[in-house]
Amino acid sequence: MTKQQFLSQLAGNLISLDNTERERILSYYAQMIDERMEDGMTEEAAVQTMESVESIAAEILAEHPAKSQQAVPAQPVQKKGGKGWIVAVCVIVGMLILGIVALAIAGLSLVGCVTNQVLQTQGHGVQVELAPQYSVDAAGSNAMFDPVQTDALQVNWEIGNVYITVSDVEEITLHEEGSLDLDKYPMVLRTDNGGLTVNYAQRTVFDRGISLIKNVDSKDLYVELPADWMGAVTVNVDVGTVTMEGGVLARVDIDAALGEVLLYNVDAKAIRIDADMGNVEVDARFDSLEAYLAAGNLELIAQQGSGRIEHADCDAGEIRIEGDFTYADVDNDMGNVDVVVQGKPQAIDIGCDMGDIDLTLPEALGFMMEAETDMGNTNIHFPVEQQYYDDDRVFTVGDGGCKIELSCDMGSIDVQQG
Amino acid sequence: MDAQMKRGLLETCVLATLRRGESYGYQIIKDLSDCIQISESTLYPILKRLESVGCLYVKDVPHNGRLRRFYGLTVLGEKRLDELFDQWSEVIRVYEFIKKEALQ
């Protein structure tokens, strides 16, 4: 059997499912066959090793209770004989027309209360799903969906937890009106094709977080959080800039494939940024920070009271760090490193394969420094009280409290007083 | 193994294997095969359920001229895994009890 035959048969067995779910299942099994073929099997062998179409369909259908049983309300029992069947037909036709009208209206604008049910609306390529786990409280809910604007979606709600999947929309704006209880469920926002804007007007304290996932797009992602927000934010973006402003966060985790990452006035226990292409700008207070950049510049301002810069790694690009931190481990393969220290760090370790290191230290800082460059000059413009030029070129200033290691393969080292 | 028990275990296994990083269906099955056998049609509803409750996110990544669907842990997924993991110490205590009683 070919892959196509297998999938057609499977589709035939899943005819009772809705199109979206059926397509999803078919794509899942198509991928399984593709993976086997990539492992070296022939198409036929790959299909051969799959479970039978019938057993797959049986297993899937067992997970999906027949829709007709759920959706159609019990019909009143008609008296036998007479013209009951005509009445029944009229009732059903009437209900169908009403249903179609209702759907048409819903397609334009849907404002209403939702209780423990899945609201799924499709129109202009927009799909909003409120899964039952994230049901909106009937008393205070207001789920508004306006697909008339084909390129924008706005969802307002007051009470309840929401899970939203948007498959094709230019922009989503989510605005929290009241106290959204995210203690039980964090919010997951996902868009396959669109920008994502999240505004939190006010926030009660909670320890869960939000995940923002954006798959393919040229639009940007923007998150604005109030000052008292406590939670974790995970962001995954393939294309587009990630901007985050404000918020007191347990953890920020950002993966950006293409595009910049901009973090302003964020206060977080831990920040981790992974950027493949594009610059990263961070102006934040943090307990620990890790930033990995493949191509692009890193500009980091560590606000007062910041902790450890565990890793600031660039493959190619400039690194500039300024501010108050206790520890920094900086690595740049290609490009310069410029660090301006304002606080009293315990240790600084800077490695630069190709590029210069510029380090500015506060006047009052005592340190013990090891500085070496294979090709380039080492200039210490610092009023060193004690200065030893031995093989390791160790310079000690003041109490020697801060341990500094600077190493360059190709480039100069310049240390000056701030 | 009892079907219900296996299902619960599989869910934990899937979450655990994704903690290492994003993965796709076929790879997940391969990764789990060392400890537990799982078929495609068993995995599908597990992934779907975990996604619908917000434990997983999915993304389609171009690969060899087609799309490969990756699954990854969300914040909630990580918390869920931690919770399930914590429950294990309890399970082990119960197991020790059963073993002791049953073997008497």
Tab-separated table of C-alpha atoms in Angstrom, chain A residues 10 33 57 66 84 87 100 141 149 166 178 185 256 271 285 291 296 339-340 346-347 410 413:
chain	number	residue	atom	x	y	z
A	10	LEU	CA	-7.749	6.413	7.151
A	33	ILE	CA	5.355	7.470	7.529
A	57	ALA	CA	-9.470	4.578	13.439
A	66	ALA	CA	-19.951	10.644	18.412
A	84	GLY	CA	-46.550	14.213	13.401
A	87	VAL	CA	-44.447	18.759	12.258
A	100	ILE	CA	-27.658	28.833	10.271
A	141	SER	CA	-17.457	36.441	31.322
A	149	GLN	CA	-11.782	42.816	11.118
A	166	VAL	CA	-5.400	31.317	16.798
A	178	GLY	CA	-10.541	42.174	35.979
A	185	TYR	CA	-4.056	27.501	34.973
A	256	ALA	CA	13.779	33.888	19.178
A	271	ILE	CA	16.152	35.512	32.592
A	285	ARG	CA	17.053	43.753	37.327
A	291	ALA	CA	21.958	35.263	27.067
A	296	GLY	CA	23.684	39.993	16.689
A	339	VAL	CA	31.835	46.270	30.147
A	340	VAL	CA	31.163	49.198	32.473
A	346	GLN	CA	32.843	39.458	43.142
A	347	ALA	CA	34.184	38.114	39.889
A	410	MET	CA	43.386	38.630	18.880
A	413	ILE	CA	42.717	44.842	26.499
